[in-house]
Short mmCIF file of C-alpha atoms in Angstrom, two decimals:
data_model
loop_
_atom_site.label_atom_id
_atom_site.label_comp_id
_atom_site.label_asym_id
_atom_site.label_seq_id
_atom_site.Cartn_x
_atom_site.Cartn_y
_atom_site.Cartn_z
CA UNK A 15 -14.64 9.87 16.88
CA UNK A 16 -13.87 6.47 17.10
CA UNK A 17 -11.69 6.41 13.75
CA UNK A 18 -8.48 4.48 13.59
CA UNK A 19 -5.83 6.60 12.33
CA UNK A 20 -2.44 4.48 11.21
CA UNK A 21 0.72 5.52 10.84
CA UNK A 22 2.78 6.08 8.64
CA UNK A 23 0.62 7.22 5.59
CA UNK A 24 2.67 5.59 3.44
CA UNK A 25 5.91 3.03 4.02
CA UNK A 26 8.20 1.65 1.07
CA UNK A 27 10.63 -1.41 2.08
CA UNK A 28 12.57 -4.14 0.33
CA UNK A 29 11.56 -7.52 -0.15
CA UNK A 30 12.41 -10.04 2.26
CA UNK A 31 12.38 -6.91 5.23
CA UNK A 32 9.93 -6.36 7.75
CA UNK A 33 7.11 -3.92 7.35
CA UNK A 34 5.30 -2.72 10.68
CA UNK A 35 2.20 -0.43 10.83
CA UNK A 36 0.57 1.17 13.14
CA UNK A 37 -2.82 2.30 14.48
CA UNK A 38 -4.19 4.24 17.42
CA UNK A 39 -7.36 4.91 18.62
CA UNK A 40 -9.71 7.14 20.73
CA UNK A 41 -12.31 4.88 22.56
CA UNK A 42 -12.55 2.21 24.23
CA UNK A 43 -13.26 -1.29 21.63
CA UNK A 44 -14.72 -4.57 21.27
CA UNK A 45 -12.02 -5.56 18.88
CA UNK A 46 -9.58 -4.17 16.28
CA UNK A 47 -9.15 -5.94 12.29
CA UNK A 48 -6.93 -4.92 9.78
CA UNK A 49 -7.81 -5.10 6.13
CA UNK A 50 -6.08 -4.98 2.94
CA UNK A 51 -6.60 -3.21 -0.15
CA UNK A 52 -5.02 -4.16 -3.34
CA UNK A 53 -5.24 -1.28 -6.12
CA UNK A 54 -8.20 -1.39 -8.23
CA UNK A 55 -9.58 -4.31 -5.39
CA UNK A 56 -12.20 -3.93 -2.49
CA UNK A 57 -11.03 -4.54 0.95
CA UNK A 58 -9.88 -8.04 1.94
CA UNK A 59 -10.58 -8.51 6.06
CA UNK A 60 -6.97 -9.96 7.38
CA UNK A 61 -6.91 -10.52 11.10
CA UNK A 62 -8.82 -9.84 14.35
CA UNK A 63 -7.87 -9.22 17.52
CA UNK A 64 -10.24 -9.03 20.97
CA UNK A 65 -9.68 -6.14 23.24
CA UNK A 66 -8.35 -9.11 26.07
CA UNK A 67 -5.72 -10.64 23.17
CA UNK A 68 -2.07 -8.56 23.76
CA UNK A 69 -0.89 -10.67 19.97
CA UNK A 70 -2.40 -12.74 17.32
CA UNK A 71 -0.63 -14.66 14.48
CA UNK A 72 -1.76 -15.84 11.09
CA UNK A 73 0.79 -16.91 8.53
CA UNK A 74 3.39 -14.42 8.15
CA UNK A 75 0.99 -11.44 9.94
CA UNK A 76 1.57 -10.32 13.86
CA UNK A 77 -1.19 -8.32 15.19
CA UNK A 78 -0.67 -6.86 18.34
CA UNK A 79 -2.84 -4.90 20.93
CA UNK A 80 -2.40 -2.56 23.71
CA UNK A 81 -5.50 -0.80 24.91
CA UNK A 82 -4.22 0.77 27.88
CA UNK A 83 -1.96 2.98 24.92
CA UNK A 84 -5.09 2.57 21.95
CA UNK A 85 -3.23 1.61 19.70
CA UNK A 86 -2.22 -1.53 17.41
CA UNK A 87 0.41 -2.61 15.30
CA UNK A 88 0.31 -5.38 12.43
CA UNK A 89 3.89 -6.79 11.36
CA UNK A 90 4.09 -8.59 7.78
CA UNK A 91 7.40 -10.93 8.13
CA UNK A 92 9.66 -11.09 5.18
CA UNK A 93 7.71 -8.93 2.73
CA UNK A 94 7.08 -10.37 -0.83
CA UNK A 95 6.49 -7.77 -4.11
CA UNK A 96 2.76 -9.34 -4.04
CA UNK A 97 2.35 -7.83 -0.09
CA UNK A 98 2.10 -4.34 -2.45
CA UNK A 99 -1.23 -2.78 -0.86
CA UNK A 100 -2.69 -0.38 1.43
CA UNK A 101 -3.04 -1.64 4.78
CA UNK A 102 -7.02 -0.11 6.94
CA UNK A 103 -7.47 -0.86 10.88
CA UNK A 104 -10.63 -0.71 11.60
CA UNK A 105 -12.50 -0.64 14.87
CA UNK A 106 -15.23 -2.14 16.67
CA UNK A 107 -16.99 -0.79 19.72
CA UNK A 108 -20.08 -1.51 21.69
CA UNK A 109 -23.08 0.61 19.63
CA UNK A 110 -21.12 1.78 16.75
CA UNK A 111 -20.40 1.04 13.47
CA UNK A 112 -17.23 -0.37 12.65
CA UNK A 113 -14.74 2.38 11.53
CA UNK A 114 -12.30 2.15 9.44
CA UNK A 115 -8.66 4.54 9.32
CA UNK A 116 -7.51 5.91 6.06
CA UNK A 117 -5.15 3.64 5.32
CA UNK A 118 -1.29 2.84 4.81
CA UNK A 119 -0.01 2.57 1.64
CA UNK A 120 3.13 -0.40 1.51
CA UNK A 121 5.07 -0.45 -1.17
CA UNK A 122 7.65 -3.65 -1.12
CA UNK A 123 10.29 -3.34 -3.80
CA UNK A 124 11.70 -6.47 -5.40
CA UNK B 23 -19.92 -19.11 -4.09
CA UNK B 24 -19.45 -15.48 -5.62
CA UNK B 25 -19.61 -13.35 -2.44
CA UNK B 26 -20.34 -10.23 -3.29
CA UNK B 27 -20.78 -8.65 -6.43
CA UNK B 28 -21.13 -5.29 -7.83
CA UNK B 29 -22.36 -3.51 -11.20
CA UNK B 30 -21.43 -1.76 -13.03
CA UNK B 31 -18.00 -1.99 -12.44
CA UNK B 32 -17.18 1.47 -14.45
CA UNK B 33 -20.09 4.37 -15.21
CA UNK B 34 -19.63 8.06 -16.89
CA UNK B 35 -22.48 10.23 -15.97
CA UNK B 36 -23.32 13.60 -16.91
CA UNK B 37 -24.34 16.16 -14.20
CA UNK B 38 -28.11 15.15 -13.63
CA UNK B 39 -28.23 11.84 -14.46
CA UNK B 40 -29.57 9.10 -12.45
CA UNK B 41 -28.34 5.61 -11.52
CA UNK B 42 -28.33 2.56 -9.53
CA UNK B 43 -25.14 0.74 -8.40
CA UNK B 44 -26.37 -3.04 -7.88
CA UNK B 45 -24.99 -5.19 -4.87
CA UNK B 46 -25.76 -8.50 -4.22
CA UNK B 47 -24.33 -11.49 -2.00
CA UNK B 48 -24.71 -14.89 -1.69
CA UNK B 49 -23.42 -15.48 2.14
CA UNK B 50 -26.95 -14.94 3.63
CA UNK B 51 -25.49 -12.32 5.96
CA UNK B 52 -28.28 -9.69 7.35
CA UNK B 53 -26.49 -7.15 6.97
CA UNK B 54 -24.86 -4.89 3.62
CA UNK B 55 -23.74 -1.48 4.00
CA UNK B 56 -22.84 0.93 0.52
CA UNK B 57 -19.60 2.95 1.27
CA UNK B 58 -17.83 5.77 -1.06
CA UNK B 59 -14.13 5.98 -1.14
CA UNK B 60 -12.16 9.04 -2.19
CA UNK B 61 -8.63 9.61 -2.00
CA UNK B 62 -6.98 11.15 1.61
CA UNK B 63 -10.49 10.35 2.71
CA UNK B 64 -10.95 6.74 3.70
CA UNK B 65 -13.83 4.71 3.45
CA UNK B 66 -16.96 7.16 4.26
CA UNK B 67 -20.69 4.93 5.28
CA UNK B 68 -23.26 5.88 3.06
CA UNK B 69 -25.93 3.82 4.02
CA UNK B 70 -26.61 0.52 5.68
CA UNK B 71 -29.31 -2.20 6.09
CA UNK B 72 -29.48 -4.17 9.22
CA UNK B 73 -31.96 -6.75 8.07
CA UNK B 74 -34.27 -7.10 4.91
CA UNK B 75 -36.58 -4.31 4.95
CA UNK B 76 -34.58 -1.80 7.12
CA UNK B 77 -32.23 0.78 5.97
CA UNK B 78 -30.32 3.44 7.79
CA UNK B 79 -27.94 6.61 7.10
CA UNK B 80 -24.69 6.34 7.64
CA UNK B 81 -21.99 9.80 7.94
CA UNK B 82 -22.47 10.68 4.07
CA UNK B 83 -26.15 9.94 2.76
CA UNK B 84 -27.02 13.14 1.12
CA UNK B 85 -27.60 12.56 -2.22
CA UNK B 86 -27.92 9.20 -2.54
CA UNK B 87 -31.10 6.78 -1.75
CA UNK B 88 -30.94 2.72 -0.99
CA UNK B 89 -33.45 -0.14 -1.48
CA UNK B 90 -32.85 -3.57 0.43
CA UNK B 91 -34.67 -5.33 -2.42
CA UNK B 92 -34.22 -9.00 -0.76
CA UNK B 93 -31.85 -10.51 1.63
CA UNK B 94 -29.39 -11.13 -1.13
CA UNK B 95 -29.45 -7.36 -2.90
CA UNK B 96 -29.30 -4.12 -1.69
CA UNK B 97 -29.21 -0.59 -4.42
CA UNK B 98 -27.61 2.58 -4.26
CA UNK B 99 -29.39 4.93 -6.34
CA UNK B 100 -28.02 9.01 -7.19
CA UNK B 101 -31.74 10.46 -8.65
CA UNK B 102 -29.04 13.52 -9.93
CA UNK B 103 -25.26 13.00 -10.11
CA UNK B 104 -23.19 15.69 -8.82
CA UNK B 105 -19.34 15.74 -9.95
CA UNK B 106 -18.81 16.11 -5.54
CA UNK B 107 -20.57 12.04 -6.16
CA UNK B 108 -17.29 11.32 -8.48
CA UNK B 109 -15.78 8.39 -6.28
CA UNK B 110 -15.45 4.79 -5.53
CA UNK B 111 -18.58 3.06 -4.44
CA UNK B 112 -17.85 -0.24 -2.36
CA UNK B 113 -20.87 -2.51 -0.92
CA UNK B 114 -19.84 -4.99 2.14
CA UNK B 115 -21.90 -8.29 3.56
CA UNK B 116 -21.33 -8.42 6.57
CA UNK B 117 -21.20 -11.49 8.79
CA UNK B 118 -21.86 -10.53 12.77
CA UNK B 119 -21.99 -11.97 16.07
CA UNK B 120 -22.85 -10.61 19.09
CA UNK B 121 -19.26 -9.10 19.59
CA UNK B 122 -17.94 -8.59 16.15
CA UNK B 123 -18.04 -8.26 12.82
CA UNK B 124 -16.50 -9.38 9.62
CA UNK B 125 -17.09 -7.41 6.53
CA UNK B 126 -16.69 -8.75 2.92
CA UNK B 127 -16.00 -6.42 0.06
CA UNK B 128 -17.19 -6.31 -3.64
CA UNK B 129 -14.64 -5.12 -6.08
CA UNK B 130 -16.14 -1.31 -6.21
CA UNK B 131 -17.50 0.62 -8.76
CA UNK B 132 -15.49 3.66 -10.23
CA UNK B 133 -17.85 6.46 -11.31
CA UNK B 134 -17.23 9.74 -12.52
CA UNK B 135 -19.72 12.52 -12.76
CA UNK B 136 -19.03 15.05 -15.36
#
């Protein structure tokens, strides 16, 4: 399967830290986004990276890539109360639908 | 510019009933796909349309039929609710190139099958 799995499931931090997440995968991609999920919300696409980018930025979000491992991580700088959401990486390869992981659940406590 | 939109937002059905979840969006994208969402699960593919006119399963289509009505709309319909069809129903635009894709969201629709 070409799922993205991330890890942790679930990952509860204080506001103003860090929060890092992470996704592997199985194949071989295109490209790798991350979406968000507030509760009750659809998904909200954040950030894309190509399978030749190592790191992309966008605001307080660092996405990086290493295909030779599969896997991504996406790093939300100094966490705010409102960053509360689960967290999908979802993945895009030649013929297939994109696929999306089950999701990390971030809890930032203020 | 609404994006995409989704009704009903809530529904209650009794085992056997029939519906239609409603999706529509106004970022002329070809092509909307109808997901469920359960809990531990993820986000499953239902069904998808590529273009107006075609529609195609996705991992979970039992149970459920589509219409692509227009460019703009594409249905989900459940011709006899199961309580296994109790979920989250999401519909997604999305916007494509030759080497990726973006997908946009509507806000869901929370049904429960009784």
């Amino acid at each position: 399967s070409q799922q993205g799995e991330e890890d942790p499931q679930a990952l509860s931090i204080q506001e103003g830290e860090n929060a890092t997440m992470n996704c592997s995968y199985k194949t071989s991609i295109n490209n790798l986004q991350w979406y968000r999920q507030n509760s009750g919300r659809g998904l909200v696409h954040l950030i894309l990276i190509r399978s030749n980018e190592r790191e992309k930025h966008s605001g307080r979000l660092r996405v990086t890539l290493d295909t030779s491992k599969k896997s991504s991580s996406l790093l939300i700088t100094a966490s705010r109360a409102a960053d509360t959401a689960s967290y999908f990486c979802a993945t895009d390869a030649a013929n297939s639908k994109l696929t999306f992981g089950k999701g990390i659940t971030l809890s930032v406590r203020p | 510019n609404a994006g995409v939109t989704q009704t009903p937002k809530f529904q209650v059905l009794k085992t056997g009933q029939s519906m239609t979840l409603q999706c529509a969006q106004d970022m002329n994208h070809n092509s909307m796909y109808w997901y469920r969402q359960d809990p531990g699960m993820g986000l499953r593919l239902i069904y998808y349309s590529a273009s107006e006119g075609t529609t195609d399963k996705g991992e979970v289509p039992n149970g459920y039929n589509v219409s692509r009505l227009n460019k703009r709309e594409f249905s989900l319909r459940l011709e006899s609710a199961a309580p296994s069809q109790t979920s989250v129903y999401f519909c997604a635009s999305v916007w494509e190139t030759g080497v990726q894709e973006t997908q946009y969201f509507g806000p869901g629709t929370r049904l429960l099958v009784l």
